[in-house]
């Protein structure tokens, strides 16, 4: 690992200032992703600014009747918080499907949003990778790409975003609050937070240099009864999703009145299934409708040499997730 | 260190070294406090084939703490192979850093020695290599034309397979694939080496101490007596530590060059590239049988790869030669030199992979014959090893199958695939027969007896290793039995080349060899003491024997080795595995619900440690099916599975209840104590058993391991399944 300096600011202002003074800095949350990548020589910050101990580590009600998740709160504390379990069980379920208990204890909510792709070319510095080294080429495009994207990719990058938490946040229509050096903060829609690779795959998201994530806001409690997070993976735990689906349904009078549907493992960002959501809204929650919605959702998927299976797996996963959500009772 | 007051073998006692381990007092190779220690970090090539044209070490050398950078330019000249593709064994030489040539991705091309591990690691990343790159042979399919027969012994045949197939009422021809896998013992490979005027002392994580000393001595061309290797505790090996790998040579070389002891630890990432692998095997099976189920032909052709500089052949066809009765039998092995690391033995080499092919094919045949797969196997039993015409020393395969079927509730198995449901799951049962050679080898031991206050305390010394299997415990139990003193009064000292020679741990020969060696030493001691005292141990007890001989201490040595009876027989352990799986109807996911392993492996010295071995084998076998595979990048030849985040071994949640039944047995032909091996038998039957259960659940025949959700979701039902 390269030598680096380490600072532990007391306040967010100090942290922001430290990042302005040394633009080669990285904020440190739980370090479960950053430190791994530093060991692999992929991330090479000359300064580490610890933010995990800053004050943004609570869960509070917000003005809109929803809830604010502190960005520095651990994934475990968030997922197991009674308010989250009761009011946003879809988020809890998705978060608890990720990694291991030990990693979730360390991982922070902010860090989870910013974790980087698991593409093996990205991790191996001797390989070409536009995301790690712009202009070096995309090793996966014509290489080993069975775990790569089927939506929204570009010739320059076919990577997927690995987070489970983010798939649920997309389905729940969360927002992200960021604070910039100078003290101003801004809030953006969750679906606008991550981006597609285009010709700038080095940018995973729309965060600006030096910005700190301070909070994630959830709207009114949602899908408290009919929800499911389905994660298909290569072993029963401690593996990233090949495909995942976050599904939330609100049913009234035998019809779907509100729906949240998003997929993981298929794109450079959590993939909100807007067409399928629109199709199902107002319809009866039948298997036939679920199947039609799933077909619609996977329409337009563009597969790579090794990942054709994701289309059929995606369809089955959407139908199953919706069925499981429907089957749940209060 | 030991508090167990029971006497003798057969008791399920706790590990005698268990306390040391949980207290962190059991020292592994890299943990010894050696004064003035320096640290070495290997540098890996970033191409799969070519030549180094330039090396820039200047940046690395400037770094704080860096003592030396070694490359092929300033490395010691080592003994070279004198053949082009030498067949490697557990004691082969290990030339490293001897030329500018690169044969595979990740090969060691340099070494940084520094004051601290961190300094060495950082400096290693700063050494710059320029290569002239050539197109590597990394594609299995396009290497086929290079396939060759390693030796005459790679082929075997009896009768005439084509005639056997022609006479058959039912035939099968299928190909079964197993991927590259890695051993990944928990303890990383490591060495602390000290070179002193041509003498080497090394703490090294090795399974076979004597072979490690040979590899070091031969590679540096020094005398074996000048090399001492010490390994009191080894944190697993699975075959990867049978042979001293290149880091052992690099550690010794580094110490020689800087005149200080050097520690070298292989990182987890380097465990993929620098400690060998289990190669990919493509196995073609041809089977013929009469409609009554009697086999008329069995043929097994294996295609695998070796490196372009060494040869290793895993004998996948061994099982097919000996497990079932058939007049016509053919086994072949072919290798393709490829730009990948040399493969080497991994837990049950040959049997683990070979029995996946054979036992899957047997299941396919049973289905075609409309026979129960248990009955089909029972029908083709043989008490004589058809490949050598020697009788088996003991063979309880049919008993394993029948008792297993009864205990498992085999009659609940759905007769037709895909017909038993539980909600969204399809339920299936699978069976597989298991076998593994039980080789027992020449072993010596020393015993030191001391009389203290009318109690005798014994110390047994041998260069055997305990790789987590329980060697310390069973040796203590054996000595306790023959001396008739409590286990607590026996101390066992292992893992030092100064102690009497043993074959080390591996190949399922450890328990039988070590115990019989210890027995021989005890018997010699007792015989001398009985003679000196004129008393009998059985009447007087050990303390009286020593007292009447006026002895406060006494030493003896003993050696045990296979006798004529052993050589006249074919000696194998046998077993059967039963598995219930639940397969999701849609998502490609399956779960192992329960597993029963019935094992017939001679006398069980300690049911607790033996149980651990079988369970460990089952988990490792399940790993072969669930997700374990090392994937080669198709354009560059590096491994894309490069850490435990991508190389998926089973997690607790993957493993169901595993039950083990040991059939009561003592095989006195195998050796005097009646012991056979348990270390590898467990893994051999599991993969086929799970795959066969998946067929029973779904009607899908999965012939390529691992059976990932991706493969399962794309698979079609077998023709003929409703
Ligand atoms: C073996 C393994 C398996 C895993 N499996 C899964 C899985 O199945 N599913 C899943 O979803 N995840 C999985 N994870 C990923 C894990 O969830 C992430 O590593 C974790 O959420 C990252 O959080 P962290 O706080 O540790 O981030 P860090 O590693 O500390 O930081 C990650 C990035 O975020 C930046 N950062 C951190 N906090 C802030 C902030 N507040 N503001 C601005 N920037 C910030 C850092 O500078 C860094 O660039 C796995 C991880 C590992 C190692
Ligand atoms: S897919 Fe993206 S991350 Fe992977 S190699 Fe291509 S550019 Fe790099």
mmCIF file of N, CA, C and O in Angstrom, chain B residues 119-172:
data_model
loop_
_atom_site.group_PDB
_atom_site.id
_atom_site.type_symbol
_atom_site.label_atom_id
_atom_site.label_comp_id
_atom_site.label_asym_id
_atom_site.label_seq_id
_atom_site.Cartn_x
_atom_site.Cartn_y
_atom_site.Cartn_z
ATOM 1 N N UNK B 119 6.926 -2.032 4.118
ATOM 2 C CA UNK B 119 7.916 -1.410 3.234
ATOM 3 C C UNK B 119 8.196 -2.308 2.034
ATOM 4 O O UNK B 119 8.304 -1.842 0.899
ATOM 5 N N UNK B 120 8.316 -3.590 2.300
ATOM 6 C CA UNK B 120 8.596 -4.530 1.202
ATOM 7 C C UNK B 120 7.442 -4.528 0.209
ATOM 8 O O UNK B 120 7.636 -4.496 -1.008
ATOM 9 N N UNK B 121 6.221 -4.520 0.737
ATOM 10 C CA UNK B 121 5.058 -4.579 -0.134
ATOM 11 C C UNK B 121 4.950 -3.324 -1.010
ATOM 12 O O UNK B 121 4.698 -3.417 -2.207
ATOM 13 N N UNK B 122 5.152 -2.172 -0.397
ATOM 14 C CA UNK B 122 5.051 -0.939 -1.167
ATOM 15 C C UNK B 122 6.159 -0.871 -2.220
ATOM 16 O O UNK B 122 5.902 -0.592 -3.392
ATOM 17 N N UNK B 123 7.384 -1.160 -1.807
ATOM 18 C CA UNK B 123 8.499 -1.095 -2.758
ATOM 19 C C UNK B 123 8.293 -2.070 -3.913
ATOM 20 O O UNK B 123 8.633 -1.775 -5.061
ATOM 21 N N UNK B 124 7.685 -3.223 -3.606
ATOM 22 C CA UNK B 124 7.442 -4.217 -4.665
ATOM 23 C C UNK B 124 6.568 -3.625 -5.763
ATOM 24 O O UNK B 124 6.732 -3.938 -6.945
ATOM 25 N N UNK B 125 5.649 -2.737 -5.377
ATOM 26 C CA UNK B 125 4.757 -2.158 -6.384
ATOM 27 C C UNK B 125 5.483 -1.116 -7.240
ATOM 28 O O UNK B 125 4.956 -0.649 -8.242
ATOM 29 N N UNK B 126 6.690 -0.740 -6.843
ATOM 30 C CA UNK B 126 7.411 0.312 -7.573
ATOM 31 C C UNK B 126 8.464 -0.220 -8.550
ATOM 32 O O UNK B 126 9.045 0.537 -9.306
ATOM 33 N N UNK B 127 8.702 -1.533 -8.521
ATOM 34 C CA UNK B 127 9.667 -2.087 -9.478
ATOM 35 C C UNK B 127 8.974 -2.153 -10.844
ATOM 36 O O UNK B 127 7.868 -2.686 -10.946
ATOM 37 N N UNK B 128 9.616 -1.549 -11.833
ATOM 38 C CA UNK B 128 8.959 -1.473 -13.157
ATOM 39 C C UNK B 128 9.554 -2.473 -14.139
ATOM 40 O O UNK B 128 10.760 -2.492 -14.345
ATOM 41 N N UNK B 129 8.674 -3.265 -14.730
ATOM 42 C CA UNK B 129 9.111 -4.265 -15.704
ATOM 43 C C UNK B 129 8.633 -3.883 -17.100
ATOM 44 O O UNK B 129 7.506 -3.413 -17.263
ATOM 45 N N UNK B 130 9.493 -4.085 -18.082
ATOM 46 C CA UNK B 130 9.067 -3.944 -19.467
ATOM 47 C C UNK B 130 9.177 -5.333 -20.090
ATOM 48 O O UNK B 130 10.150 -6.043 -19.861
ATOM 49 N N UNK B 131 8.151 -5.701 -20.836
ATOM 50 C CA UNK B 131 8.116 -7.056 -21.398
ATOM 51 C C UNK B 131 8.048 -7.017 -22.912
ATOM 52 O O UNK B 131 7.495 -6.079 -23.499
ATOM 53 N N UNK B 132 8.572 -8.038 -23.511
ATOM 54 C CA UNK B 132 8.226 -8.304 -24.894
ATOM 55 C C UNK B 132 7.217 -9.447 -24.816
ATOM 56 O O UNK B 132 7.530 -10.554 -24.395
ATOM 57 N N UNK B 133 5.981 -9.139 -25.208
ATOM 58 C CA UNK B 133 4.869 -10.041 -24.931
ATOM 59 C C UNK B 133 4.579 -10.953 -26.114
ATOM 60 O O UNK B 133 4.648 -10.515 -27.254
ATOM 61 N N UNK B 134 4.254 -12.195 -25.829
ATOM 62 C CA UNK B 134 3.836 -13.103 -26.898
ATOM 63 C C UNK B 134 2.410 -13.562 -26.613
ATOM 64 O O UNK B 134 1.944 -13.474 -25.490
ATOM 65 N N UNK B 135 1.764 -14.068 -27.631
ATOM 66 C CA UNK B 135 0.384 -14.517 -27.443
ATOM 67 C C UNK B 135 0.395 -15.790 -26.593
ATOM 68 O O UNK B 135 0.980 -16.795 -26.976
ATOM 69 N N UNK B 136 -0.242 -15.754 -25.433
ATOM 70 C CA UNK B 136 -0.186 -16.926 -24.556
ATOM 71 C C UNK B 136 -1.198 -18.006 -24.957
ATOM 72 O O UNK B 136 -2.218 -17.697 -25.576
ATOM 73 N N UNK B 137 -0.896 -19.248 -24.616
ATOM 74 C CA UNK B 137 -1.872 -20.331 -24.775
ATOM 75 C C UNK B 137 -2.687 -20.420 -23.496
ATOM 76 O O UNK B 137 -2.249 -21.026 -22.519
ATOM 77 N N UNK B 138 -3.842 -19.780 -23.514
ATOM 78 C CA UNK B 138 -4.658 -19.755 -22.304
ATOM 79 C C UNK B 138 -6.053 -20.284 -22.566
ATOM 80 O O UNK B 138 -6.869 -20.374 -21.670
ATOM 81 N N UNK B 139 -6.308 -20.643 -23.826
ATOM 82 C CA UNK B 139 -7.644 -21.119 -24.160
ATOM 83 C C UNK B 139 -7.638 -22.642 -24.275
ATOM 84 O O UNK B 139 -6.883 -23.222 -25.058
ATOM 85 N N UNK B 140 -8.474 -23.252 -23.456
ATOM 86 C CA UNK B 140 -8.545 -24.712 -23.383
ATOM 87 C C UNK B 140 -8.833 -25.299 -24.768
ATOM 88 O O UNK B 140 -8.126 -26.183 -25.250
ATOM 89 N N UNK B 141 -9.868 -24.754 -25.418
ATOM 90 C CA UNK B 141 -10.298 -25.359 -26.682
ATOM 91 C C UNK B 141 -9.254 -25.252 -27.776
ATOM 92 O O UNK B 141 -9.015 -26.197 -28.509
ATOM 93 N N UNK B 142 -8.605 -24.087 -27.873
ATOM 94 C CA UNK B 142 -7.655 -23.962 -28.979
ATOM 95 C C UNK B 142 -6.317 -24.630 -28.673
ATOM 96 O O UNK B 142 -5.418 -24.631 -29.503
ATOM 97 N N UNK B 143 -6.183 -25.204 -27.471
ATOM 98 C CA UNK B 143 -4.941 -25.920 -27.159
ATOM 99 C C UNK B 143 -5.045 -27.410 -27.451
ATOM 100 O O UNK B 143 -4.067 -28.146 -27.306
ATOM 101 N N UNK B 144 -6.227 -27.851 -27.861
ATOM 102 C CA UNK B 144 -6.458 -29.296 -28.016
ATOM 103 C C UNK B 144 -5.424 -29.998 -28.893
ATOM 104 O O UNK B 144 -5.034 -31.133 -28.619
ATOM 105 N N UNK B 145 -5.013 -29.309 -29.942
ATOM 106 C CA UNK B 145 -4.072 -29.935 -30.872
ATOM 107 C C UNK B 145 -2.761 -30.299 -30.176
ATOM 108 O O UNK B 145 -2.024 -31.162 -30.653
ATOM 109 N N UNK B 146 -2.475 -29.638 -29.049
ATOM 110 C CA UNK B 146 -1.206 -29.891 -28.351
ATOM 111 C C UNK B 146 -1.291 -31.038 -27.342
ATOM 112 O O UNK B 146 -0.307 -31.333 -26.656
ATOM 113 N N UNK B 147 -2.444 -31.657 -27.235
ATOM 114 C CA UNK B 147 -2.617 -32.698 -26.219
ATOM 115 C C UNK B 147 -1.633 -33.837 -26.448
ATOM 116 O O UNK B 147 -1.413 -34.270 -27.577
ATOM 117 N N UNK B 148 -1.021 -34.318 -25.369
ATOM 118 C CA UNK B 148 -0.077 -35.428 -25.491
ATOM 119 C C UNK B 148 -0.301 -36.396 -24.338
ATOM 120 O O UNK B 148 -0.937 -36.064 -23.337
ATOM 121 N N UNK B 149 0.249 -37.602 -24.486
ATOM 122 C CA UNK B 149 0.141 -38.597 -23.431
ATOM 123 C C UNK B 149 1.368 -38.483 -22.535
ATOM 124 O O UNK B 149 2.485 -38.666 -23.004
ATOM 125 N N UNK B 150 1.184 -38.152 -21.261
ATOM 126 C CA UNK B 150 2.348 -37.915 -20.401
ATOM 127 C C UNK B 150 3.267 -39.130 -20.273
ATOM 128 O O UNK B 150 4.464 -39.023 -20.494
ATOM 129 N N UNK B 151 2.716 -40.284 -19.894
ATOM 130 C CA UNK B 151 3.559 -41.483 -19.804
ATOM 131 C C UNK B 151 2.728 -42.666 -20.256
ATOM 132 O O UNK B 151 1.507 -42.560 -20.414
ATOM 133 N N UNK B 152 3.387 -43.800 -20.412
ATOM 134 C CA UNK B 152 2.647 -45.004 -20.779
ATOM 135 C C UNK B 152 1.571 -45.327 -19.750
ATOM 136 O O UNK B 152 0.505 -45.816 -20.073
ATOM 137 N N UNK B 153 1.895 -45.033 -18.480
ATOM 138 C CA UNK B 153 0.955 -45.349 -17.400
ATOM 139 C C UNK B 153 -0.291 -44.459 -17.410
ATOM 140 O O UNK B 153 -1.224 -44.682 -16.648
ATOM 141 N N UNK B 154 -0.267 -43.420 -18.250
ATOM 142 C CA UNK B 154 -1.444 -42.557 -18.335
ATOM 143 C C UNK B 154 -2.619 -43.282 -18.973
ATOM 144 O O UNK B 154 -3.752 -42.839 -18.888
ATOM 145 N N UNK B 155 -2.327 -44.373 -19.664
ATOM 146 C CA UNK B 155 -3.388 -45.141 -20.310
ATOM 147 C C UNK B 155 -3.505 -46.508 -19.654
ATOM 148 O O UNK B 155 -2.525 -47.054 -19.166
ATOM 149 N N UNK B 156 -4.712 -47.036 -19.684
ATOM 150 C CA UNK B 156 -4.945 -48.357 -19.123
ATOM 151 C C UNK B 156 -6.087 -48.975 -19.915
ATOM 152 O O UNK B 156 -7.019 -48.274 -20.315
ATOM 153 N N UNK B 157 -6.009 -50.285 -20.156
ATOM 154 C CA UNK B 157 -7.208 -50.912 -20.708
ATOM 155 C C UNK B 157 -7.239 -52.395 -20.390
ATOM 156 O O UNK B 157 -6.196 -53.024 -20.182
ATOM 157 N N UNK B 158 -8.425 -52.932 -20.307
ATOM 158 C CA UNK B 158 -8.618 -54.378 -20.230
ATOM 159 C C UNK B 158 -9.857 -54.705 -21.057
ATOM 160 O O UNK B 158 -10.764 -53.876 -21.193
ATOM 161 N N UNK B 159 -9.870 -55.849 -21.629
ATOM 162 C CA UNK B 159 -10.979 -56.225 -22.507
ATOM 163 C C UNK B 159 -11.029 -55.305 -23.707
ATOM 164 O O UNK B 159 -10.013 -54.738 -24.122
ATOM 165 N N UNK B 160 -12.226 -55.112 -24.225
ATOM 166 C CA UNK B 160 -12.392 -54.309 -25.428
ATOM 167 C C UNK B 160 -13.651 -53.459 -25.258
ATOM 168 O O UNK B 160 -14.773 -53.957 -25.283
ATOM 169 N N UNK B 161 -13.441 -52.183 -25.066
ATOM 170 C CA UNK B 161 -14.565 -51.300 -24.756
ATOM 171 C C UNK B 161 -15.565 -51.223 -25.913
ATOM 172 O O UNK B 161 -16.779 -51.267 -25.697
ATOM 173 N N UNK B 162 -15.066 -51.165 -27.154
ATOM 174 C CA UNK B 162 -16.044 -51.048 -28.249
ATOM 175 C C UNK B 162 -16.914 -52.287 -28.339
ATOM 176 O O UNK B 162 -18.115 -52.193 -28.609
ATOM 177 N N UNK B 163 -16.306 -53.428 -28.074
ATOM 178 C CA UNK B 163 -17.118 -54.648 -28.073
ATOM 179 C C UNK B 163 -18.117 -54.619 -26.920
ATOM 180 O O UNK B 163 -19.286 -54.967 -27.091
ATOM 181 N N UNK B 164 -17.650 -54.178 -25.761
ATOM 182 C CA UNK B 164 -18.530 -54.072 -24.594
ATOM 183 C C UNK B 164 -19.703 -53.150 -24.858
ATOM 184 O O UNK B 164 -20.837 -53.413 -24.444
ATOM 185 N N UNK B 165 -19.451 -52.057 -25.566
ATOM 186 C CA UNK B 165 -20.533 -51.126 -25.893
ATOM 187 C C UNK B 165 -21.481 -51.754 -26.907
ATOM 188 O O UNK B 165 -22.698 -51.570 -26.839
ATOM 189 N N UNK B 166 -20.912 -52.517 -27.836
ATOM 190 C CA UNK B 166 -21.746 -53.156 -28.855
ATOM 191 C C UNK B 166 -22.669 -54.211 -28.236
ATOM 192 O O UNK B 166 -23.812 -54.379 -28.653
ATOM 193 N N UNK B 167 -22.168 -54.867 -27.207
ATOM 194 C CA UNK B 167 -22.980 -55.897 -26.541
ATOM 195 C C UNK B 167 -24.034 -55.318 -25.598
ATOM 196 O O UNK B 167 -24.922 -56.028 -25.136
ATOM 197 N N UNK B 168 -23.910 -54.036 -25.306
ATOM 198 C CA UNK B 168 -24.791 -53.436 -24.295
ATOM 199 C C UNK B 168 -26.202 -53.223 -24.815
ATOM 200 O O UNK B 168 -26.404 -53.012 -26.006
ATOM 201 N N UNK B 169 -27.175 -53.297 -23.909
ATOM 202 C CA UNK B 169 -28.552 -52.928 -24.266
ATOM 203 C C UNK B 169 -28.743 -51.422 -24.141
ATOM 204 O O UNK B 169 -29.558 -50.822 -24.821
ATOM 205 N N UNK B 170 -28.025 -50.837 -23.209
ATOM 206 C CA UNK B 170 -28.139 -49.395 -22.974
ATOM 207 C C UNK B 170 -26.738 -48.804 -22.941
ATOM 208 O O UNK B 170 -25.848 -49.364 -22.305
ATOM 209 N N UNK B 171 -26.525 -47.692 -23.635
ATOM 210 C CA UNK B 171 -25.199 -47.054 -23.615
ATOM 211 C C UNK B 171 -25.330 -45.572 -23.300
ATOM 212 O O UNK B 171 -26.409 -44.979 -23.421
ATOM 213 N N UNK B 172 -24.202 -45.007 -22.909
ATOM 214 C CA UNK B 172 -24.162 -43.574 -22.583
ATOM 215 C C UNK B 172 -22.825 -43.025 -23.031
ATOM 216 O O UNK B 172 -21.792 -43.674 -22.872
#
